[in-house]
Short mmCIF file of N, CA and C in Angstrom, two decimals:
data_model
loop_
_atom_site.label_atom_id
_atom_site.label_comp_id
_atom_site.label_asym_id
_atom_site.label_seq_id
_atom_site.Cartn_x
_atom_site.Cartn_y
_atom_site.Cartn_z
N MET A 171 51.29 43.38 81.68
CA MET A 171 51.70 42.57 80.45
C MET A 171 50.86 41.30 80.64
N ASP A 172 50.00 41.02 79.62
CA ASP A 172 49.23 39.85 79.39
C ASP A 172 49.74 38.86 78.37
N VAL A 173 50.30 39.48 77.28
CA VAL A 173 50.82 38.63 76.13
C VAL A 173 52.16 39.00 75.74
N ALA A 174 52.88 38.11 74.93
CA ALA A 174 54.19 38.39 74.50
C ALA A 174 54.22 37.91 72.98
N CYS A 175 54.91 38.46 72.30
CA CYS A 175 55.23 38.29 70.90
C CYS A 175 56.78 37.89 70.85
N LEU A 176 57.07 36.65 70.41
CA LEU A 176 58.59 36.28 70.07
C LEU A 176 58.62 36.34 68.46
N LEU A 177 59.68 36.88 68.10
CA LEU A 177 59.80 37.04 66.69
C LEU A 177 61.32 36.79 66.27
N ILE A 178 61.49 36.00 65.29
CA ILE A 178 62.87 35.75 64.61
C ILE A 178 62.60 36.18 63.26
N ALA A 179 63.06 37.48 62.95
CA ALA A 179 62.64 38.01 61.53
C ALA A 179 63.42 37.20 60.50
N ASP A 180 62.83 37.07 59.38
CA ASP A 180 63.38 36.32 58.23
C ASP A 180 63.87 34.88 58.88
N PHE A 181 63.12 34.13 59.34
CA PHE A 181 63.43 32.99 59.98
C PHE A 181 64.39 31.98 59.15
N LEU A 182 64.01 31.69 58.07
CA LEU A 182 64.72 30.81 57.23
C LEU A 182 66.17 31.41 56.88
N VAL A 183 66.29 32.70 56.52
CA VAL A 183 67.37 33.42 56.38
C VAL A 183 68.41 33.40 57.53
N ALA A 184 67.69 33.57 58.80
CA ALA A 184 68.37 33.45 60.05
C ALA A 184 69.09 32.25 60.23
N ILE A 185 68.36 31.23 59.89
CA ILE A 185 68.92 29.96 60.10
C ILE A 185 70.16 29.63 59.18
N ALA A 186 69.93 30.10 57.90
CA ALA A 186 71.09 30.01 56.92
C ALA A 186 72.20 30.77 57.23
N ARG A 187 72.07 31.99 57.80
CA ARG A 187 73.25 32.84 58.20
C ARG A 187 73.89 32.22 59.48
N ARG A 188 73.12 31.63 60.27
CA ARG A 188 73.63 30.96 61.53
C ARG A 188 74.54 29.69 61.13
N ASP A 189 74.05 29.02 60.12
CA ASP A 189 74.68 27.78 59.65
C ASP A 189 75.76 27.87 58.58
N ASN A 190 75.84 28.87 57.92
CA ASN A 190 76.64 29.21 56.81
C ASN A 190 77.54 30.47 57.05
N PRO A 191 78.82 30.41 57.06
CA PRO A 191 79.71 31.55 57.11
C PRO A 191 79.47 32.62 55.97
N LEU A 192 78.51 33.56 56.08
CA LEU A 192 78.30 34.29 54.82
C LEU A 192 78.67 35.82 55.09
N PRO A 193 79.33 36.51 54.15
CA PRO A 193 79.75 37.83 54.46
C PRO A 193 78.49 38.66 55.01
N ARG A 194 78.74 39.53 56.02
CA ARG A 194 77.73 40.34 56.47
C ARG A 194 77.13 41.41 55.29
N GLY A 195 75.84 41.43 55.23
CA GLY A 195 75.25 42.29 54.22
C GLY A 195 74.98 41.63 52.83
N ARG A 196 75.51 40.39 52.71
CA ARG A 196 75.46 39.70 51.30
C ARG A 196 74.01 39.21 51.15
N PRO A 197 73.35 39.60 50.08
CA PRO A 197 72.05 39.01 49.82
C PRO A 197 71.84 37.49 49.97
N VAL A 198 70.79 37.00 50.44
CA VAL A 198 70.65 35.52 50.58
C VAL A 198 69.35 35.20 50.07
N VAL A 199 69.25 34.08 49.04
CA VAL A 199 68.03 33.60 48.51
C VAL A 199 68.02 32.30 48.87
N ILE A 200 66.71 31.79 49.36
CA ILE A 200 66.62 30.39 49.80
C ILE A 200 65.55 29.74 48.85
N GLY A 201 65.95 28.61 48.29
CA GLY A 201 65.06 27.95 47.41
C GLY A 201 65.76 26.92 46.51
N GLY A 202 66.95 27.19 46.46
CA GLY A 202 67.84 26.26 45.59
C GLY A 202 68.90 26.96 44.84
N ALA A 203 69.42 26.28 43.87
CA ALA A 203 70.38 26.86 42.84
C ALA A 203 69.60 27.58 41.79
N PRO A 204 70.14 28.60 41.21
CA PRO A 204 69.51 29.48 40.24
C PRO A 204 69.08 28.62 39.06
N GLU A 205 69.85 27.56 38.70
CA GLU A 205 69.47 26.79 37.55
C GLU A 205 68.32 25.85 37.73
N GLU A 206 67.92 25.73 38.88
CA GLU A 206 66.66 24.73 39.24
C GLU A 206 65.40 25.48 38.86
N HIS A 207 64.56 24.67 38.37
CA HIS A 207 63.10 25.23 38.00
C HIS A 207 62.24 25.26 39.40
N ALA A 208 62.61 26.28 40.18
CA ALA A 208 61.88 26.38 41.50
C ALA A 208 61.77 27.83 41.83
N ALA A 209 61.10 28.08 42.98
CA ALA A 209 60.89 29.51 43.24
C ALA A 209 61.52 29.79 44.60
N VAL A 210 61.68 31.14 44.82
CA VAL A 210 62.16 31.71 46.03
C VAL A 210 61.33 31.29 47.16
N ARG A 211 61.78 30.75 48.22
CA ARG A 211 61.02 30.39 49.44
C ARG A 211 61.19 31.46 50.55
N ALA A 212 62.37 32.01 50.51
CA ALA A 212 62.56 33.13 51.51
C ALA A 212 63.84 33.93 50.98
N CYS A 213 64.01 35.20 51.42
CA CYS A 213 65.12 36.03 51.05
C CYS A 213 65.41 37.03 51.95
N SER A 214 66.66 37.55 51.98
CA SER A 214 67.09 38.57 52.93
C SER A 214 66.65 39.96 52.42
N ARG A 215 66.64 40.83 53.45
CA ARG A 215 66.15 42.19 53.22
C ARG A 215 67.11 42.71 51.98
N GLU A 216 68.45 42.41 51.90
CA GLU A 216 69.15 42.84 50.86
C GLU A 216 68.76 42.42 49.61
N ALA A 217 68.28 41.15 49.51
CA ALA A 217 67.64 40.67 48.25
C ALA A 217 66.30 41.29 47.84
N LEU A 218 65.50 41.61 48.95
CA LEU A 218 64.23 42.22 48.76
C LEU A 218 64.46 43.60 48.05
N ARG A 219 65.49 44.42 48.62
CA ARG A 219 65.82 45.71 48.08
C ARG A 219 66.20 45.56 46.52
N GLU A 220 66.69 44.49 46.12
CA GLU A 220 66.98 44.32 44.70
C GLU A 220 65.85 43.97 43.78
N GLY A 221 64.73 43.69 44.43
CA GLY A 221 63.48 43.30 43.65
C GLY A 221 63.14 41.79 43.81
N VAL A 222 63.87 41.01 44.50
CA VAL A 222 63.48 39.67 44.71
C VAL A 222 62.46 39.46 45.70
N THR A 223 61.41 38.65 45.42
CA THR A 223 60.29 38.38 46.44
C THR A 223 60.11 36.90 46.46
N ILE A 224 59.29 36.50 47.52
CA ILE A 224 59.05 35.14 47.61
C ILE A 224 58.09 34.75 46.39
N GLY A 225 58.34 33.71 45.89
CA GLY A 225 57.58 33.32 44.69
C GLY A 225 58.44 33.47 43.28
N THR A 226 59.24 34.35 43.40
CA THR A 226 59.96 34.73 42.12
C THR A 226 60.85 33.43 41.69
N THR A 227 60.86 33.28 40.34
CA THR A 227 61.69 32.06 40.03
C THR A 227 63.26 32.29 40.38
N LEU A 228 63.80 31.24 40.56
CA LEU A 228 65.29 31.36 41.03
C LEU A 228 66.07 32.01 39.89
N ARG A 229 65.77 31.70 38.67
CA ARG A 229 66.52 32.34 37.53
C ARG A 229 66.30 33.84 37.43
N LYS A 230 65.03 34.40 37.72
CA LYS A 230 64.85 35.80 37.87
C LYS A 230 65.54 36.36 39.03
N ALA A 231 65.45 35.57 40.17
CA ALA A 231 66.15 36.08 41.31
C ALA A 231 67.70 36.34 41.01
N LEU A 232 68.31 35.44 40.30
CA LEU A 232 69.63 35.53 39.96
C LEU A 232 69.82 36.85 39.01
N SER A 233 68.91 37.26 38.07
CA SER A 233 69.13 38.26 37.22
C SER A 233 68.88 39.65 38.03
N LEU A 234 67.94 39.60 39.15
CA LEU A 234 67.74 40.73 39.73
C LEU A 234 68.85 41.04 40.79
N CYS A 235 69.38 39.98 41.30
CA CYS A 235 70.45 40.02 42.44
C CYS A 235 71.66 38.98 42.10
N PRO A 236 72.48 39.38 41.19
CA PRO A 236 73.53 38.48 40.89
C PRO A 236 74.47 38.04 41.78
N ASN A 237 74.62 38.98 42.87
CA ASN A 237 75.55 38.81 43.87
C ASN A 237 75.14 38.02 45.08
N ALA A 238 73.80 37.45 44.97
CA ALA A 238 73.11 36.82 46.07
C ALA A 238 73.82 35.46 46.23
N VAL A 239 73.78 34.93 47.50
CA VAL A 239 74.13 33.47 47.79
C VAL A 239 72.82 32.64 47.73
N PHE A 240 72.74 31.82 46.89
CA PHE A 240 71.59 30.92 46.76
C PHE A 240 71.75 29.58 47.55
N LEU A 241 70.84 29.30 48.44
CA LEU A 241 70.96 28.24 49.25
C LEU A 241 69.68 27.26 49.24
N PRO A 242 69.75 26.03 49.46
CA PRO A 242 68.60 25.16 49.45
C PRO A 242 67.58 25.48 50.51
N PHE A 243 66.26 25.09 50.23
CA PHE A 243 65.23 25.16 51.26
C PHE A 243 65.40 23.87 52.00
N ARG A 244 65.61 23.91 53.32
CA ARG A 244 65.67 22.69 54.19
C ARG A 244 64.45 22.72 55.12
N GLU A 245 63.39 22.18 54.57
CA GLU A 245 62.11 22.18 55.18
C GLU A 245 62.15 21.47 56.58
N ALA A 246 62.69 20.22 56.55
CA ALA A 246 62.87 19.34 57.79
C ALA A 246 63.52 20.22 58.89
N GLN A 247 64.67 20.89 58.49
CA GLN A 247 65.39 21.55 59.57
C GLN A 247 64.63 22.85 60.00
N ALA A 248 63.98 23.34 59.01
CA ALA A 248 63.11 24.58 59.67
C ALA A 248 62.12 24.20 60.41
N ARG A 249 61.42 23.08 60.16
CA ARG A 249 60.36 22.57 61.05
C ARG A 249 60.81 22.21 62.29
N ASP A 250 62.03 21.60 62.32
CA ASP A 250 62.51 21.04 63.79
C ASP A 250 62.98 22.22 64.54
N GLU A 251 63.59 23.27 63.96
CA GLU A 251 64.04 24.43 64.70
C GLU A 251 62.74 25.23 65.24
N ALA A 252 61.77 25.31 64.45
CA ALA A 252 60.51 25.97 64.90
C ALA A 252 59.89 25.11 66.19
N ALA A 253 59.83 23.72 65.95
CA ALA A 253 59.29 22.98 66.97
C ALA A 253 60.11 22.93 68.27
N ALA A 254 61.38 23.12 68.12
CA ALA A 254 62.35 23.26 69.35
C ALA A 254 61.99 24.56 70.06
N ILE A 255 61.83 25.71 69.47
CA ILE A 255 61.45 26.97 69.95
C ILE A 255 60.21 26.95 70.49
N LEU A 256 59.16 26.34 69.90
CA LEU A 256 57.80 26.26 70.44
C LEU A 256 57.81 25.51 71.73
N GLU A 257 58.61 24.37 71.84
CA GLU A 257 58.56 23.45 73.00
C GLU A 257 59.41 24.37 74.19
N LEU A 258 60.30 25.09 73.83
CA LEU A 258 61.16 25.83 74.84
C LEU A 258 60.14 26.97 75.36
N VAL A 259 59.38 27.71 74.64
CA VAL A 259 58.48 28.75 75.00
C VAL A 259 57.42 28.25 75.81
N SER A 260 57.04 26.89 75.49
CA SER A 260 55.78 26.28 76.21
C SER A 260 56.31 25.87 77.60
N SER A 261 57.57 25.85 77.71
CA SER A 261 58.05 25.53 79.12
C SER A 261 57.95 26.89 80.15
N TYR A 262 57.76 27.83 79.47
CA TYR A 262 57.58 29.15 80.24
C TYR A 262 56.13 29.58 80.31
N SER A 263 55.26 29.30 79.35
CA SER A 263 53.80 29.72 79.22
C SER A 263 53.04 28.48 78.97
N PRO A 264 51.78 28.44 79.61
CA PRO A 264 50.86 27.31 79.33
C PRO A 264 50.22 27.45 78.04
N VAL A 265 50.01 28.78 77.43
CA VAL A 265 49.24 29.04 76.35
C VAL A 265 50.20 29.73 75.27
N VAL A 266 50.57 28.94 74.16
CA VAL A 266 51.31 29.40 73.09
C VAL A 266 50.74 29.10 71.74
N GLU A 267 50.77 30.19 70.99
CA GLU A 267 50.34 30.01 69.69
C GLU A 267 51.39 30.27 68.59
N GLU A 268 51.50 29.41 67.60
CA GLU A 268 52.58 29.47 66.78
C GLU A 268 51.85 30.18 65.45
N VAL A 269 52.28 31.49 65.19
CA VAL A 269 51.72 32.29 64.12
C VAL A 269 52.33 31.83 62.77
N ALA A 270 53.69 31.57 62.78
CA ALA A 270 54.42 31.06 61.61
C ALA A 270 55.77 30.61 62.25
N PRO A 271 56.51 29.83 61.60
CA PRO A 271 57.98 29.46 62.14
C PRO A 271 58.62 30.78 62.54
N GLY A 272 59.17 30.73 63.83
CA GLY A 272 59.82 31.73 64.38
C GLY A 272 58.99 33.01 64.83
N HIS A 273 57.76 32.79 64.91
CA HIS A 273 56.83 33.91 65.22
C HIS A 273 55.70 33.23 66.27
N LEU A 274 55.83 33.60 67.48
CA LEU A 274 54.93 32.95 68.48
C LEU A 274 54.22 34.12 69.29
N HIS A 275 53.03 33.93 69.76
CA HIS A 275 52.35 34.72 70.74
C HIS A 275 52.12 33.90 71.84
N PHE A 276 52.23 34.36 73.03
CA PHE A 276 52.00 33.52 74.27
C PHE A 276 51.55 34.38 75.40
N GLU A 277 50.76 33.68 76.28
CA GLU A 277 50.21 34.24 77.45
C GLU A 277 51.22 34.51 78.47
N THR A 278 51.27 35.56 79.11
CA THR A 278 52.25 35.94 80.14
C THR A 278 51.69 36.42 81.49
N ARG A 279 50.41 36.60 81.39
CA ARG A 279 49.62 37.17 82.71
C ARG A 279 50.19 36.32 83.95
N GLY A 280 50.74 37.10 84.90
CA GLY A 280 50.95 36.57 86.24
C GLY A 280 52.26 35.75 86.21
N LEU A 281 52.96 35.38 85.02
CA LEU A 281 53.95 34.51 85.09
C LEU A 281 55.30 34.95 85.79
N ALA A 282 55.44 36.23 85.43
CA ALA A 282 56.66 37.06 86.14
C ALA A 282 56.59 37.03 87.63
N ARG A 283 55.40 37.28 88.06
CA ARG A 283 55.07 37.22 89.55
C ARG A 283 55.38 35.72 90.12
N LEU A 284 54.90 34.86 89.38
CA LEU A 284 55.19 33.40 89.87
C LEU A 284 56.67 33.07 89.94
N ALA A 285 57.41 33.63 89.06
CA ALA A 285 58.87 33.58 89.01
C ALA A 285 59.62 34.45 90.04
N LYS A 286 58.83 35.23 90.83
CA LYS A 286 59.41 36.40 91.67
C LYS A 286 60.30 37.29 90.97
N LEU A 287 59.93 37.67 89.69
CA LEU A 287 60.81 38.61 88.84
C LEU A 287 59.79 39.72 88.52
N ASP A 288 60.31 40.96 88.24
CA ASP A 288 59.54 41.89 87.45
C ASP A 288 59.43 41.53 85.99
N GLU A 289 58.44 42.20 85.38
CA GLU A 289 58.13 41.75 84.03
C GLU A 289 59.32 41.83 82.96
N GLU A 290 60.07 42.94 83.09
CA GLU A 290 61.18 43.28 82.17
C GLU A 290 62.27 42.06 82.31
N THR A 291 62.43 41.75 83.55
CA THR A 291 63.54 40.74 83.86
C THR A 291 63.12 39.33 83.35
N TRP A 292 61.78 39.06 83.51
CA TRP A 292 61.27 37.76 83.19
C TRP A 292 61.37 37.68 81.64
N LEU A 293 60.83 38.64 81.03
CA LEU A 293 60.82 38.75 79.55
C LEU A 293 62.35 38.51 78.92
N ALA A 294 63.23 39.24 79.47
CA ALA A 294 64.51 39.17 79.17
C ALA A 294 65.05 37.78 79.30
N GLU A 295 64.70 37.13 80.44
CA GLU A 295 65.15 35.81 80.68
C GLU A 295 64.66 34.77 79.54
N VAL A 296 63.34 34.97 79.24
CA VAL A 296 62.83 34.04 78.09
C VAL A 296 63.56 34.40 76.82
N GLN A 297 63.77 35.66 76.61
CA GLN A 297 64.41 36.01 75.16
C GLN A 297 65.79 35.46 75.23
N GLU A 298 66.66 35.58 76.35
CA GLU A 298 67.98 35.09 76.25
C GLU A 298 67.99 33.56 76.21
N SER A 299 67.09 32.81 76.86
CA SER A 299 67.03 31.40 76.74
C SER A 299 66.89 30.83 75.42
N VAL A 300 65.88 31.60 74.65
CA VAL A 300 65.64 31.18 73.35
C VAL A 300 66.70 31.54 72.36
N ALA A 301 67.30 32.53 72.63
CA ALA A 301 68.52 32.97 71.67
C ALA A 301 69.59 32.07 72.08
N ILE A 302 69.86 31.72 73.22
CA ILE A 302 71.05 30.89 73.41
C ILE A 302 70.82 29.48 72.91
N ARG A 303 69.65 28.97 73.08
CA ARG A 303 69.25 27.56 72.69
C ARG A 303 69.29 27.43 71.25
N SER A 304 68.68 28.48 70.65
CA SER A 304 68.55 28.49 69.09
C SER A 304 69.78 29.05 68.26
N GLY A 305 70.54 29.85 68.93
CA GLY A 305 71.60 30.61 68.21
C GLY A 305 71.00 31.54 67.03
N LEU A 306 69.73 32.02 67.26
CA LEU A 306 69.09 32.83 66.19
C LEU A 306 68.92 34.19 67.07
N PRO A 307 68.73 35.25 66.06
CA PRO A 307 68.39 36.70 66.60
C PRO A 307 66.99 36.76 66.98
N VAL A 308 66.75 36.65 68.35
CA VAL A 308 65.31 36.64 68.75
C VAL A 308 65.05 38.07 69.47
N VAL A 309 63.80 38.56 68.98
CA VAL A 309 63.35 39.68 69.78
C VAL A 309 62.06 39.21 70.46
N LEU A 310 61.69 39.96 71.54
CA LEU A 310 60.57 39.63 72.34
C LEU A 310 59.86 40.81 72.92
N ALA A 311 58.69 40.94 72.85
CA ALA A 311 57.81 42.15 73.28
C ALA A 311 56.65 41.72 74.02
N GLY A 312 56.45 42.30 75.32
CA GLY A 312 55.24 42.08 75.99
C GLY A 312 54.44 43.29 76.05
N ALA A 313 53.05 43.09 76.12
CA ALA A 313 52.23 44.14 76.26
C ALA A 313 50.78 43.60 76.62
N PRO A 314 49.84 44.63 76.89
CA PRO A 314 48.49 44.19 77.34
C PRO A 314 47.64 43.32 76.32
N GLY A 315 47.96 43.55 75.08
CA GLY A 315 47.26 42.91 74.01
C GLY A 315 48.19 42.30 72.85
N VAL A 316 47.63 41.41 72.11
CA VAL A 316 48.35 40.78 71.15
C VAL A 316 48.95 41.74 70.10
N PHE A 317 48.09 42.63 69.52
CA PHE A 317 48.54 43.65 68.56
C PHE A 317 49.63 44.52 69.00
N ALA A 318 49.62 45.03 70.23
CA ALA A 318 50.66 45.91 70.78
C ALA A 318 51.93 45.12 70.98
N ALA A 319 51.76 43.90 71.43
CA ALA A 319 53.00 43.03 71.54
C ALA A 319 53.60 42.70 70.09
N HIS A 320 52.79 42.42 69.21
CA HIS A 320 53.35 42.10 67.86
C HIS A 320 53.85 43.35 67.30
N ALA A 321 53.30 44.53 67.38
CA ALA A 321 53.76 45.77 66.85
C ALA A 321 55.07 46.10 67.47
N ALA A 322 55.20 45.85 68.72
CA ALA A 322 56.57 46.18 69.44
C ALA A 322 57.66 45.22 68.87
N ALA A 323 57.31 43.88 68.79
CA ALA A 323 58.28 42.93 68.47
C ALA A 323 58.65 43.28 66.93
N THR A 324 57.88 43.60 66.05
CA THR A 324 58.04 43.91 64.78
C THR A 324 58.98 45.27 64.64
N THR A 325 58.77 46.14 65.48
CA THR A 325 59.46 47.37 65.46
C THR A 325 60.98 47.18 65.90
N LEU A 326 61.05 46.26 66.97
CA LEU A 326 62.48 45.75 67.42
C LEU A 326 63.08 45.10 66.20
N ALA A 327 62.50 44.22 65.46
CA ALA A 327 63.17 43.38 64.51
C ALA A 327 63.43 44.30 63.30
N ALA A 328 62.61 45.06 63.01
CA ALA A 328 62.79 46.20 61.88
C ALA A 328 64.07 46.96 62.10
N GLY A 329 64.25 47.45 63.39
CA GLY A 329 65.34 48.24 63.76
C GLY A 329 66.56 47.29 63.92
N ARG A 330 66.45 46.05 63.65
CA ARG A 330 67.63 45.12 63.69
C ARG A 330 68.20 44.96 65.11
N GLN A 331 67.24 45.12 66.14
CA GLN A 331 67.73 44.96 67.49
C GLN A 331 67.50 43.62 68.14
N ALA A 332 68.13 42.72 67.36
CA ALA A 332 68.11 41.29 67.85
C ALA A 332 68.78 41.13 69.17
N GLY A 333 68.15 40.35 70.06
CA GLY A 333 68.61 40.18 71.31
C GLY A 333 67.96 41.10 72.33
N ALA A 334 66.97 41.93 71.81
CA ALA A 334 66.24 42.80 72.67
C ALA A 334 64.90 42.31 73.04
N SER A 335 64.56 42.75 74.23
CA SER A 335 63.14 42.46 74.59
C SER A 335 62.54 43.93 75.17
N ILE A 336 61.27 44.03 75.22
CA ILE A 336 60.59 45.22 75.51
C ILE A 336 59.19 45.02 76.04
N VAL A 337 58.97 45.82 77.13
CA VAL A 337 57.51 45.55 77.73
C VAL A 337 56.86 46.99 77.41
N VAL A 338 55.74 46.82 76.81
CA VAL A 338 54.86 48.16 76.62
C VAL A 338 53.85 48.16 77.70
N ALA A 339 54.00 49.02 78.50
CA ALA A 339 53.06 49.21 79.77
C ALA A 339 51.58 49.71 79.36
N GLU A 340 50.65 49.24 79.93
CA GLU A 340 49.19 49.41 79.56
C GLU A 340 49.03 51.02 79.42
N ARG A 341 49.41 51.64 80.25
CA ARG A 341 49.16 53.17 80.15
C ARG A 341 49.82 53.88 78.95
N ALA A 342 51.04 53.16 78.39
CA ALA A 342 51.67 53.78 77.41
C ALA A 342 51.42 53.10 76.01
N THR A 343 50.51 52.17 75.96
CA THR A 343 50.13 51.46 74.68
C THR A 343 49.72 52.43 73.60
N ALA A 344 48.66 53.18 73.90
CA ALA A 344 48.12 54.16 72.90
C ALA A 344 49.15 54.95 72.35
N GLU A 345 49.80 55.64 73.26
CA GLU A 345 50.97 56.47 72.74
C GLU A 345 52.02 55.67 71.80
N PHE A 346 52.37 54.55 72.31
CA PHE A 346 53.39 53.85 71.55
C PHE A 346 52.79 53.35 70.11
N LEU A 347 51.59 52.93 70.02
CA LEU A 347 51.01 52.55 68.79
C LEU A 347 50.81 53.81 67.87
N ALA A 348 50.47 54.95 68.50
CA ALA A 348 50.20 56.11 67.62
C ALA A 348 51.47 56.60 66.79
N GLY A 349 52.54 56.30 67.30
CA GLY A 349 53.80 56.69 66.66
C GLY A 349 54.35 55.85 65.56
N LEU A 350 53.64 54.72 65.42
CA LEU A 350 54.19 53.65 64.40
C LEU A 350 53.62 53.90 62.92
N PRO A 351 54.34 53.49 61.93
CA PRO A 351 53.87 53.54 60.59
C PRO A 351 52.71 52.69 60.38
N VAL A 352 52.00 53.01 59.26
CA VAL A 352 50.84 52.10 58.95
C VAL A 352 51.21 50.63 58.58
N GLU A 353 52.57 50.48 58.02
CA GLU A 353 53.05 49.32 57.67
C GLU A 353 53.14 48.20 58.83
N ILE A 354 52.89 48.86 59.92
CA ILE A 354 52.81 47.86 61.14
C ILE A 354 51.60 46.93 61.15
N LEU A 355 50.48 47.57 60.51
CA LEU A 355 49.20 46.94 60.41
C LEU A 355 49.38 45.54 59.48
N PRO A 356 48.75 44.46 60.02
CA PRO A 356 48.99 43.27 59.17
C PRO A 356 47.98 43.28 57.95
N LEU A 357 48.29 44.16 57.02
CA LEU A 357 47.47 44.34 55.76
C LEU A 357 48.58 44.27 54.51
N SER A 358 47.81 44.23 53.35
CA SER A 358 48.57 44.02 52.10
C SER A 358 49.18 45.42 51.82
N PRO A 359 50.35 45.34 51.05
CA PRO A 359 51.04 46.67 50.67
C PRO A 359 50.20 47.51 49.88
N ALA A 360 49.21 47.13 49.21
CA ALA A 360 48.18 47.99 48.54
C ALA A 360 47.39 48.82 49.53
N ILE A 361 47.04 48.13 50.68
CA ILE A 361 46.11 48.83 51.54
C ILE A 361 46.99 49.89 52.33
N HIS A 362 48.27 49.31 52.59
CA HIS A 362 49.18 50.26 53.17
C HIS A 362 49.29 51.55 52.46
N GLN A 363 49.49 51.37 51.15
CA GLN A 363 49.68 52.55 50.27
C GLN A 363 48.40 53.47 50.36
N ARG A 364 47.19 52.92 50.46
CA ARG A 364 45.95 53.64 50.43
C ARG A 364 45.87 54.38 51.75
N LEU A 365 46.25 53.80 52.83
CA LEU A 365 46.18 54.41 54.16
C LEU A 365 47.15 55.61 54.19
N ARG A 366 48.28 55.38 53.61
CA ARG A 366 49.31 56.58 53.53
C ARG A 366 48.86 57.69 52.91
N LEU A 367 47.86 57.57 51.83
CA LEU A 367 47.14 58.70 51.07
C LEU A 367 46.35 59.54 51.92
N PHE A 368 45.83 58.92 53.04
CA PHE A 368 45.01 59.71 53.97
C PHE A 368 45.81 60.35 54.90
N GLY A 369 47.00 60.20 55.00
CA GLY A 369 47.97 61.02 55.88
C GLY A 369 48.11 60.33 57.07
#
């Protein structure tokens, strides 16, 4: 394991759900009240299924998903949360890249051995530390390369396996990646659709 990917899926929604007692499964839209002249900054998977997307006006989001909870976008809070997570992960690894708030890639080569732990245990410790400190649903995946680590973390998050960590061994990387859908590739939905046509 050379690289790890830490992912908090739907970062802004995860913060909102942590801080507000919302019914489970209720759609969440972040950006403000529906009567404001503003756009959706983030939304839950439930709202996405109803047709709400980032950039949709809040009024249109209300018409698409009338049972959604509309919450304000708290930029300073999101920035502070992301900075705290980055700082914590930086205490475990000397090389950390913030891809987006709640999404980090970091160097892991030799760190488990330095801590006198196996890779799975070390990764689980990092995951648990971030989850406890942040109170957010953290997934963490380690692999020989960035893409495999990212794909594994994305797969865990999509399966809603918050609180999970996984190590993809070098010898198993090709087999692991071969079984994933094309949507795992960091491409536009239009390209995903074209690739699906090829089989």
